[in-house]
Amino acid sequence: MVKSHTILAAAAILGGLLIAAPQIAEAQAPMNVFTPPRGTPCTPEPGWWNCFVLVDPKITIMSLDGTSEHFRMAVANIYGEMTKRLSAKYPKAKMNGYKIYLTNGKPWSALANLQPIGSMWPDKTGEMSGDWLRGGTTMNYLWIDEQMMCKTGVKTRGAKDKSQRTYDQVIHEFGHAFAYRFGLDGRINTTWPGNRSAPENFAWSVQYWFSSPAGGFPESKAWMEEMFTSKASFSCQGYKP
């Protein structure tokens, strides 16, 4: 799950500065992700509206009516860029068959009976409810919400949330998906021993690598350099919700 973080800043909204990494190509200008992705249509699962499958790796992206075309494009293209940068030690074919579910601001009361995401968060209210978290990740699928992409605040959280985000949640939840698919729990716990937030720190490390926002954990720097062959950052310019 993605949470607020004190390092979020205006620099992240503008593309941010990137972490220096020896022998790793630095990302250039933030990439435009609002272009048609390579994929083939598929039949949506019950209750879902749109479906397509990316070419390589074969990741299914399913969305509800009310999500924007730009949201679907961004998610598909960002996940394509992230997976093509995986090193040989982390074969992208491990992500074949993974599913992404996209929503856009509908309250948890409208999503709680929608499978598979409706089983994620049983709490009706509070900071462990679907209205607050707006996403999550499992071994086989993840859920992300457009209200957390290229925006300030989250509608279902109310005025309490004023966080600025670019692709924080998009990248963060896919970081958790990598942890599941590559079986990284042991190394995560070794990297942050005794830290209950260790899984979140790993997902944040992936976010930092892709400059959403810029930053980094010193203890996972070498790991990110091992996991990815290069960096990239992604622009919100031109987004039409």
PDB file of C-alpha atoms in Angstrom:
ATOM      1  CA  MET A   1       0.000   0.000   0.000  1.00  0.00           C
ATOM      2  CA  VAL A   2       1.209   3.517  -0.673  1.00  0.00           C
ATOM      3  CA  LYS A   3       1.254   5.986   2.189  1.00  0.00           C
ATOM      4  CA  SER A   4       2.094   9.650   2.606  1.00  0.00           C
ATOM      5  CA  HIS A   5       5.809  10.305   2.872  1.00  0.00           C
ATOM      6  CA  THR A   6       7.691  13.331   4.121  1.00  0.00           C
ATOM      7  CA  ILE A   7      10.005  13.404   1.097  1.00  0.00           C
ATOM      8  CA  LEU A   8       7.156  14.264  -1.276  1.00  0.00           C
ATOM      9  CA  ALA A   9       7.936  17.712  -2.644  1.00  0.00           C
ATOM     10  CA  ALA A  10       7.372  20.055  -5.550  1.00  0.00           C
ATOM     11  CA  ALA A  11      10.503  18.703  -7.206  1.00  0.00           C
ATOM     12  CA  ALA A  12       8.812  15.313  -7.521  1.00  0.00           C
ATOM     13  CA  ILE A  13       5.872  16.878  -9.315  1.00  0.00           C
ATOM     14  CA  LEU A  14       8.197  18.473 -11.856  1.00  0.00           C
ATOM     15  CA  GLY A  15      10.063  15.264 -12.543  1.00  0.00           C
ATOM     16  CA  GLY A  16      12.576  15.481  -9.712  1.00  0.00           C
ATOM     17  CA  LEU A  17      16.287  14.920  -9.467  1.00  0.00           C
ATOM     18  CA  LEU A  18      17.516  11.393  -9.908  1.00  0.00           C
ATOM     19  CA  ILE A  19      19.675   9.329  -7.601  1.00  0.00           C
ATOM     20  CA  ALA A  20      23.282   8.989  -8.759  1.00  0.00           C
ATOM     21  CA  ALA A  21      24.186   5.352  -9.375  1.00  0.00           C
ATOM     22  CA  PRO A  22      27.556   4.123 -10.654  1.00  0.00           C
ATOM     23  CA  GLN A  23      27.428   2.273 -13.998  1.00  0.00           C
ATOM     24  CA  ILE A  24      23.685   2.850 -14.276  1.00  0.00           C
ATOM     25  CA  ALA A  25      22.374   5.062 -17.054  1.00  0.00           C
ATOM     26  CA  GLU A  26      20.580   8.068 -15.601  1.00  0.00           C
ATOM     27  CA  ALA A  27      17.089   8.838 -16.852  1.00  0.00           C
ATOM     28  CA  GLN A  28      16.846  11.773 -19.203  1.00  0.00           C
ATOM     29  CA  ALA A  29      13.797  14.035 -19.412  1.00  0.00           C
ATOM     30  CA  PRO A  30      10.605  12.534 -17.953  1.00  0.00           C
ATOM     31  CA  MET A  31       8.899  10.302 -20.511  1.00  0.00           C
ATOM     32  CA  ASN A  32       5.502  10.906 -22.083  1.00  0.00           C
ATOM     33  CA  VAL A  33       3.376   7.895 -21.126  1.00  0.00           C
ATOM     34  CA  PHE A  34       0.140   9.019 -22.786  1.00  0.00           C
ATOM     35  CA  THR A  35       0.602   7.014 -25.965  1.00  0.00           C
ATOM     36  CA  PRO A  36      -1.238   3.858 -27.092  1.00  0.00           C
ATOM     37  CA  PRO A  37       0.396   0.818 -25.466  1.00  0.00           C
ATOM     38  CA  ARG A  38       1.122  -2.457 -27.235  1.00  0.00           C
ATOM     39  CA  GLY A  39      -1.631  -4.850 -26.255  1.00  0.00           C
ATOM     40  CA  THR A  40      -4.576  -6.935 -27.390  1.00  0.00           C
ATOM     41  CA  PRO A  41      -8.212  -6.674 -26.249  1.00  0.00           C
ATOM     42  CA  CYS A  42      -9.637  -9.274 -23.874  1.00  0.00           C
ATOM     43  CA  THR A  43     -13.001 -10.001 -22.281  1.00  0.00           C
ATOM     44  CA  PRO A  44     -13.488  -8.121 -18.994  1.00  0.00           C
ATOM     45  CA  GLU A  45     -14.285 -10.119 -15.884  1.00  0.00           C
ATOM     46  CA  PRO A  46     -17.815  -9.705 -14.415  1.00  0.00           C
ATOM     47  CA  GLY A  47     -18.352  -6.156 -13.167  1.00  0.00           C
ATOM     48  CA  TRP A  48     -15.411  -4.727 -15.116  1.00  0.00           C
ATOM     49  CA  TRP A  49     -15.643  -2.589 -18.255  1.00  0.00           C
ATOM     50  CA  ASN A  50     -12.416  -2.605 -20.278  1.00  0.00           C
ATOM     51  CA  CYS A  51      -9.668  -5.202 -20.671  1.00  0.00           C
ATOM     52  CA  PHE A  52      -6.441  -5.597 -22.632  1.00  0.00           C
ATOM     53  CA  VAL A  53      -3.294  -7.705 -22.340  1.00  0.00           C
ATOM     54  CA  LEU A  54       0.191  -6.266 -22.742  1.00  0.00           C
ATOM     55  CA  VAL A  55       2.461  -8.044 -25.198  1.00  0.00           C
ATOM     56  CA  ASP A  56       5.611  -8.654 -23.125  1.00  0.00           C
ATOM     57  CA  PRO A  57       5.267  -9.545 -20.346  1.00  0.00           C
ATOM     58  CA  LYS A  58       1.642 -10.666 -20.675  1.00  0.00           C
ATOM     59  CA  ILE A  59       0.002  -8.501 -18.023  1.00  0.00           C
ATOM     60  CA  THR A  60      -3.776  -8.025 -18.080  1.00  0.00           C
ATOM     61  CA  ILE A  61      -5.099  -4.530 -17.351  1.00  0.00           C
ATOM     62  CA  MET A  62      -8.772  -4.298 -16.424  1.00  0.00           C
ATOM     63  CA  SER A  63     -10.657  -1.088 -15.612  1.00  0.00           C
ATOM     64  CA  LEU A  64     -14.027   0.235 -14.551  1.00  0.00           C
ATOM     65  CA  ASP A  65     -16.128   2.651 -16.549  1.00  0.00           C
ATOM     66  CA  GLY A  66     -15.089   6.136 -15.432  1.00  0.00           C
ATOM     67  CA  THR A  67     -11.340   5.564 -15.666  1.00  0.00           C
ATOM     68  CA  SER A  68      -9.675   7.730 -18.303  1.00  0.00           C
ATOM     69  CA  GLU A  69      -7.898   6.519 -21.417  1.00  0.00           C
ATOM     70  CA  HIS A  70      -4.842   8.426 -20.201  1.00  0.00           C
ATOM     71  CA  PHE A  71      -4.866   6.472 -16.929  1.00  0.00           C
ATOM     72  CA  ARG A  72      -4.917   3.168 -18.798  1.00  0.00           C
ATOM     73  CA  MET A  73      -2.169   4.360 -21.153  1.00  0.00           C
ATOM     74  CA  ALA A  74       0.028   5.559 -18.293  1.00  0.00           C
ATOM     75  CA  VAL A  75      -0.256   2.347 -16.299  1.00  0.00           C
ATOM     76  CA  ALA A  76       0.426   0.151 -19.332  1.00  0.00           C
ATOM     77  CA  ASN A  77       3.405   2.191 -20.535  1.00  0.00           C
ATOM     78  CA  ILE A  78       4.961   2.637 -17.084  1.00  0.00           C
ATOM     79  CA  TYR A  79       4.732  -1.084 -16.357  1.00  0.00           C
ATOM     80  CA  GLY A  80       6.212  -1.780 -19.768  1.00  0.00           C
ATOM     81  CA  GLU A  81       9.136   0.547 -19.043  1.00  0.00           C
ATOM     82  CA  MET A  82       9.683  -0.919 -15.573  1.00  0.00           C
ATOM     83  CA  THR A  83       9.672  -4.542 -16.726  1.00  0.00           C
ATOM     84  CA  LYS A  84      11.960  -3.962 -19.709  1.00  0.00           C
ATOM     85  CA  ARG A  85      14.534  -2.528 -17.290  1.00  0.00           C
ATOM     86  CA  LEU A  86      14.593  -5.644 -15.106  1.00  0.00           C
ATOM     87  CA  SER A  87      18.004  -7.322 -15.171  1.00  0.00           C
ATOM     88  CA  ALA A  88      18.580 -10.925 -16.241  1.00  0.00           C
ATOM     89  CA  LYS A  89      18.540 -11.962 -12.583  1.00  0.00           C
ATOM     90  CA  TYR A  90      14.904 -10.819 -12.430  1.00  0.00           C
ATOM     91  CA  PRO A  91      13.327 -12.216 -15.636  1.00  0.00           C
ATOM     92  CA  LYS A  92      10.286 -10.202 -16.689  1.00  0.00           C
ATOM     93  CA  ALA A  93       8.529 -13.419 -17.748  1.00  0.00           C
ATOM     94  CA  LYS A  94       7.825 -13.922 -14.030  1.00  0.00           C
ATOM     95  CA  MET A  95       5.181 -11.210 -14.436  1.00  0.00           C
ATOM     96  CA  ASN A  96       3.267 -13.152 -17.117  1.00  0.00           C
ATOM     97  CA  GLY A  97      -0.338 -13.662 -16.059  1.00  0.00           C
ATOM     98  CA  TYR A  98      -0.334 -10.806 -13.555  1.00  0.00           C
ATOM     99  CA  LYS A  99      -3.522  -8.685 -13.431  1.00  0.00           C
ATOM    100  CA  ILE A 100      -4.027  -4.962 -12.820  1.00  0.00           C
ATOM    101  CA  TYR A 101      -7.401  -3.542 -11.739  1.00  0.00           C
ATOM    102  CA  LEU A 102      -8.068   0.179 -12.271  1.00  0.00           C
ATOM    103  CA  THR A 103     -10.768   2.297 -10.614  1.00  0.00           C
ATOM    104  CA  ASN A 104     -11.449   6.016 -10.416  1.00  0.00           C
ATOM    105  CA  GLY A 105     -12.772   7.460  -7.187  1.00  0.00           C
ATOM    106  CA  LYS A 106     -15.808   5.276  -6.594  1.00  0.00           C
ATOM    107  CA  PRO A 107     -16.403   4.929  -2.831  1.00  0.00           C
ATOM    108  CA  TRP A 108     -15.594   1.658  -1.133  1.00  0.00           C
ATOM    109  CA  SER A 109     -19.322   1.056  -0.690  1.00  0.00           C
ATOM    110  CA  ALA A 110     -19.516   0.723  -4.495  1.00  0.00           C
ATOM    111  CA  LEU A 111     -16.424  -1.511  -4.725  1.00  0.00           C
ATOM    112  CA  ALA A 112     -16.693  -3.783  -1.673  1.00  0.00           C
ATOM    113  CA  ASN A 113     -18.648  -6.448  -3.586  1.00  0.00           C
ATOM    114  CA  LEU A 114     -16.555  -6.196  -6.746  1.00  0.00           C
ATOM    115  CA  GLN A 115     -14.207  -9.127  -7.182  1.00  0.00           C
ATOM    116  CA  PRO A 116     -11.363  -9.575  -6.696  1.00  0.00           C
ATOM    117  CA  ILE A 117     -10.589  -6.211  -5.076  1.00  0.00           C
ATOM    118  CA  GLY A 118     -13.622  -6.227  -2.784  1.00  0.00           C
ATOM    119  CA  SER A 119     -11.970  -8.829  -0.539  1.00  0.00           C
ATOM    120  CA  MET A 120      -8.840  -6.723   0.049  1.00  0.00           C
ATOM    121  CA  TRP A 121      -9.877  -4.427   2.888  1.00  0.00           C
ATOM    122  CA  PRO A 122     -12.646  -5.568   5.271  1.00  0.00           C
ATOM    123  CA  ASP A 123     -12.634  -2.358   7.356  1.00  0.00           C
ATOM    124  CA  LYS A 124     -15.526  -0.044   6.481  1.00  0.00           C
ATOM    125  CA  THR A 125     -13.867   3.120   7.810  1.00  0.00           C
ATOM    126  CA  GLY A 126     -10.474   4.352   8.996  1.00  0.00           C
ATOM    127  CA  GLU A 127      -6.956   4.180   7.592  1.00  0.00           C
ATOM    128  CA  MET A 128      -7.161   0.444   6.815  1.00  0.00           C
ATOM    129  CA  SER A 129     -10.335   0.802   4.760  1.00  0.00           C
ATOM    130  CA  GLY A 130     -10.664   0.762   0.999  1.00  0.00           C
ATOM    131  CA  ASP A 131     -11.741   4.409   0.988  1.00  0.00           C
ATOM    132  CA  TRP A 132      -8.423   5.385   2.581  1.00  0.00           C
ATOM    133  CA  LEU A 133      -5.984   2.927   0.999  1.00  0.00           C
ATOM    134  CA  ARG A 134      -7.424   3.027  -2.561  1.00  0.00           C
ATOM    135  CA  GLY A 135      -5.314   0.081  -3.635  1.00  0.00           C
ATOM    136  CA  GLY A 136      -3.300  -2.965  -2.698  1.00  0.00           C
ATOM    137  CA  THR A 137      -1.245  -5.857  -4.042  1.00  0.00           C
ATOM    138  CA  THR A 138      -1.331  -9.661  -3.923  1.00  0.00           C
ATOM    139  CA  MET A 139       0.667 -12.429  -5.578  1.00  0.00           C
ATOM    140  CA  ASN A 140      -1.581 -12.450  -8.651  1.00  0.00           C
ATOM    141  CA  TYR A 141      -3.131  -8.991  -8.941  1.00  0.00           C
ATOM    142  CA  LEU A 142      -3.050  -5.403  -7.756  1.00  0.00           C
ATOM    143  CA  TRP A 143      -5.523  -2.544  -7.530  1.00  0.00           C
ATOM    144  CA  ILE A 144      -4.750   1.135  -8.138  1.00  0.00           C
ATOM    145  CA  ASP A 145      -7.025   4.179  -8.326  1.00  0.00           C
ATOM    146  CA  GLU A 146      -6.834   7.130 -10.719  1.00  0.00           C
ATOM    147  CA  GLN A 147      -7.516   9.538  -7.838  1.00  0.00           C
ATOM    148  CA  MET A 148      -3.906   8.851  -6.762  1.00  0.00           C
ATOM    149  CA  MET A 149      -2.272   9.649 -10.135  1.00  0.00           C
ATOM    150  CA  CYS A 150      -1.052  13.145 -11.082  1.00  0.00           C
ATOM    151  CA  LYS A 151      -3.234  14.779  -8.422  1.00  0.00           C
ATOM    152  CA  THR A 152      -3.196  16.468  -5.030  1.00  0.00           C
ATOM    153  CA  GLY A 153      -5.248  14.724  -2.368  1.00  0.00           C
ATOM    154  CA  VAL A 154      -7.628  11.780  -2.672  1.00  0.00           C
ATOM    155  CA  LYS A 155     -11.376  12.347  -2.961  1.00  0.00           C
ATOM    156  CA  THR A 156     -12.430   9.438  -0.729  1.00  0.00           C
ATOM    157  CA  ARG A 157      -9.998  10.523   2.012  1.00  0.00           C
ATOM    158  CA  GLY A 158     -11.515  13.977   2.263  1.00  0.00           C
ATOM    159  CA  ALA A 159      -9.659  17.166   3.179  1.00  0.00           C
ATOM    160  CA  LYS A 160      -7.280  15.309   5.529  1.00  0.00           C
ATOM    161  CA  ASP A 161      -5.110  14.189   2.604  1.00  0.00           C
ATOM    162  CA  LYS A 162      -3.238  16.963   0.790  1.00  0.00           C
ATOM    163  CA  SER A 163      -0.386  14.842  -0.596  1.00  0.00           C
ATOM    164  CA  GLN A 164       0.909  15.621  -4.082  1.00  0.00           C
ATOM    165  CA  ARG A 165       1.446  12.600  -6.310  1.00  0.00           C
ATOM    166  CA  THR A 166       2.663  11.817  -9.791  1.00  0.00           C
ATOM    167  CA  TYR A 167       2.876   8.029 -10.325  1.00  0.00           C
ATOM    168  CA  ASP A 168       3.595   7.148  -6.694  1.00  0.00           C
ATOM    169  CA  GLN A 169       0.877   4.513  -6.312  1.00  0.00           C
ATOM    170  CA  VAL A 170       1.272   3.133  -9.854  1.00  0.00           C
ATOM    171  CA  ILE A 171       4.943   2.348  -9.199  1.00  0.00           C
ATOM    172  CA  HIS A 172       4.648   1.496  -5.497  1.00  0.00           C
ATOM    173  CA  GLU A 173       2.084  -1.270  -5.907  1.00  0.00           C
ATOM    174  CA  PHE A 174       4.045  -2.774  -8.806  1.00  0.00           C
ATOM    175  CA  GLY A 175       7.076  -2.784  -6.513  1.00  0.00           C
ATOM    176  CA  HIS A 176       5.092  -4.999  -4.134  1.00  0.00           C
ATOM    177  CA  ALA A 177       4.156  -7.194  -7.122  1.00  0.00           C
ATOM    178  CA  PHE A 178       7.866  -7.680  -7.885  1.00  0.00           C
ATOM    179  CA  ALA A 179       8.438  -8.682  -4.258  1.00  0.00           C
ATOM    180  CA  TYR A 180       5.717 -11.330  -4.517  1.00  0.00           C
ATOM    181  CA  ARG A 181       6.634 -12.709  -7.945  1.00  0.00           C
ATOM    182  CA  PHE A 182      10.392 -12.833  -7.307  1.00  0.00           C
ATOM    183  CA  GLY A 183      10.044 -14.186  -3.747  1.00  0.00           C
ATOM    184  CA  LEU A 184      11.935 -11.336  -2.111  1.00  0.00           C
ATOM    185  CA  ASP A 185      10.529 -11.445   1.433  1.00  0.00           C
ATOM    186  CA  GLY A 186      13.660 -12.968   2.961  1.00  0.00           C
ATOM    187  CA  ARG A 187      15.982 -10.381   1.454  1.00  0.00           C
ATOM    188  CA  ILE A 188      13.592  -7.549   2.307  1.00  0.00           C
ATOM    189  CA  ASN A 189      13.600  -8.598   5.965  1.00  0.00           C
ATOM    190  CA  THR A 190      17.379  -8.930   5.944  1.00  0.00           C
ATOM    191  CA  THR A 191      17.791  -5.479   4.402  1.00  0.00           C
ATOM    192  CA  TRP A 192      15.581  -3.884   7.081  1.00  0.00           C
ATOM    193  CA  PRO A 193      15.900  -6.303  10.040  1.00  0.00           C
ATOM    194  CA  GLY A 194      13.204  -6.021  12.684  1.00  0.00           C
ATOM    195  CA  ASN A 195      11.410  -3.273  10.758  1.00  0.00           C
ATOM    196  CA  ARG A 196       7.657  -3.838  10.350  1.00  0.00           C
ATOM    197  CA  SER A 197       7.738  -1.377   7.445  1.00  0.00           C
ATOM    198  CA  ALA A 198      10.340  -3.407   5.529  1.00  0.00           C
ATOM    199  CA  PRO A 199       7.923  -4.408   2.694  1.00  0.00           C
ATOM    200  CA  GLU A 200       6.897  -0.760   2.317  1.00  0.00           C
ATOM    201  CA  ASN A 201      10.542   0.314   2.281  1.00  0.00           C
ATOM    202  CA  PHE A 202      11.190  -2.029  -0.631  1.00  0.00           C
ATOM    203  CA  ALA A 203       8.249  -0.617  -2.598  1.00  0.00           C
ATOM    204  CA  TRP A 204       9.482   2.884  -1.768  1.00  0.00           C
ATOM    205  CA  SER A 205      12.933   1.915  -3.047  1.00  0.00           C
ATOM    206  CA  VAL A 206      11.376   1.019  -6.410  1.00  0.00           C
ATOM    207  CA  GLN A 207       9.492   4.339  -6.383  1.00  0.00           C
ATOM    208  CA  TYR A 208      12.708   6.233  -5.723  1.00  0.00           C
ATOM    209  CA  TRP A 209      14.476   4.411  -8.552  1.00  0.00           C
ATOM    210  CA  PHE A 210      11.801   5.664 -10.922  1.00  0.00           C
ATOM    211  CA  SER A 211      11.819   9.154  -9.394  1.00  0.00           C
ATOM    212  CA  SER A 212       8.297   9.151  -8.007  1.00  0.00           C
ATOM    213  CA  PRO A 213       9.448  10.919  -5.880  1.00  0.00           C
ATOM    214  CA  ALA A 214      13.222  11.277  -6.042  1.00  0.00           C
ATOM    215  CA  GLY A 215      15.087   9.920  -3.034  1.00  0.00           C
ATOM    216  CA  GLY A 216      16.524   6.638  -1.812  1.00  0.00           C
ATOM    217  CA  PHE A 217      17.379   4.257   1.015  1.00  0.00           C
ATOM    218  CA  PRO A 218      21.166   3.774   1.278  1.00  0.00           C
ATOM    219  CA  GLU A 219      20.666   0.156   2.349  1.00  0.00           C
ATOM    220  CA  SER A 220      18.781  -0.776  -0.847  1.00  0.00           C
ATOM    221  CA  LYS A 221      20.822   1.257  -3.352  1.00  0.00           C
ATOM    222  CA  ALA A 222      22.995  -1.680  -4.479  1.00  0.00           C
ATOM    223  CA  TRP A 223      19.903  -3.886  -4.675  1.00  0.00           C
ATOM    224  CA  MET A 224      18.127  -1.496  -7.041  1.00  0.00           C
ATOM    225  CA  GLU A 225      21.281  -1.308  -9.195  1.00  0.00           C
ATOM    226  CA  GLU A 226      21.269  -5.115  -9.336  1.00  0.00           C
ATOM    227  CA  MET A 227      17.555  -5.326 -10.111  1.00  0.00           C
ATOM    228  CA  PHE A 228      17.269  -2.695 -12.859  1.00  0.00           C
ATOM    229  CA  THR A 229      19.519  -1.968 -15.818  1.00  0.00           C
ATOM    230  CA  SER A 230      18.584   1.705 -16.100  1.00  0.00           C
ATOM    231  CA  LYS A 231      16.377   4.443 -14.678  1.00  0.00           C
ATOM    232  CA  ALA A 232      13.378   6.299 -16.028  1.00  0.00           C
ATOM    233  CA  SER A 233      11.018   9.030 -14.889  1.00  0.00           C
ATOM    234  CA  PHE A 234       7.557   9.788 -16.176  1.00  0.00           C
ATOM    235  CA  SER A 235       5.807  13.067 -16.936  1.00  0.00           C
ATOM    236  CA  CYS A 236       2.249  14.090 -16.001  1.00  0.00           C
ATOM    237  CA  GLN A 237       2.289  16.748 -18.710  1.00  0.00           C
ATOM    238  CA  GLY A 238      -0.630  16.355 -21.091  1.00  0.00           C
ATOM    239  CA  TYR A 239      -2.685  14.183 -18.713  1.00  0.00           C
ATOM    240  CA  LYS A 240      -6.423  14.442 -19.345  1.00  0.00           C
ATOM    241  CA  PRO A 241      -8.438  12.818 -16.542  1.00  0.00           C
TER     242      PRO A 241
END
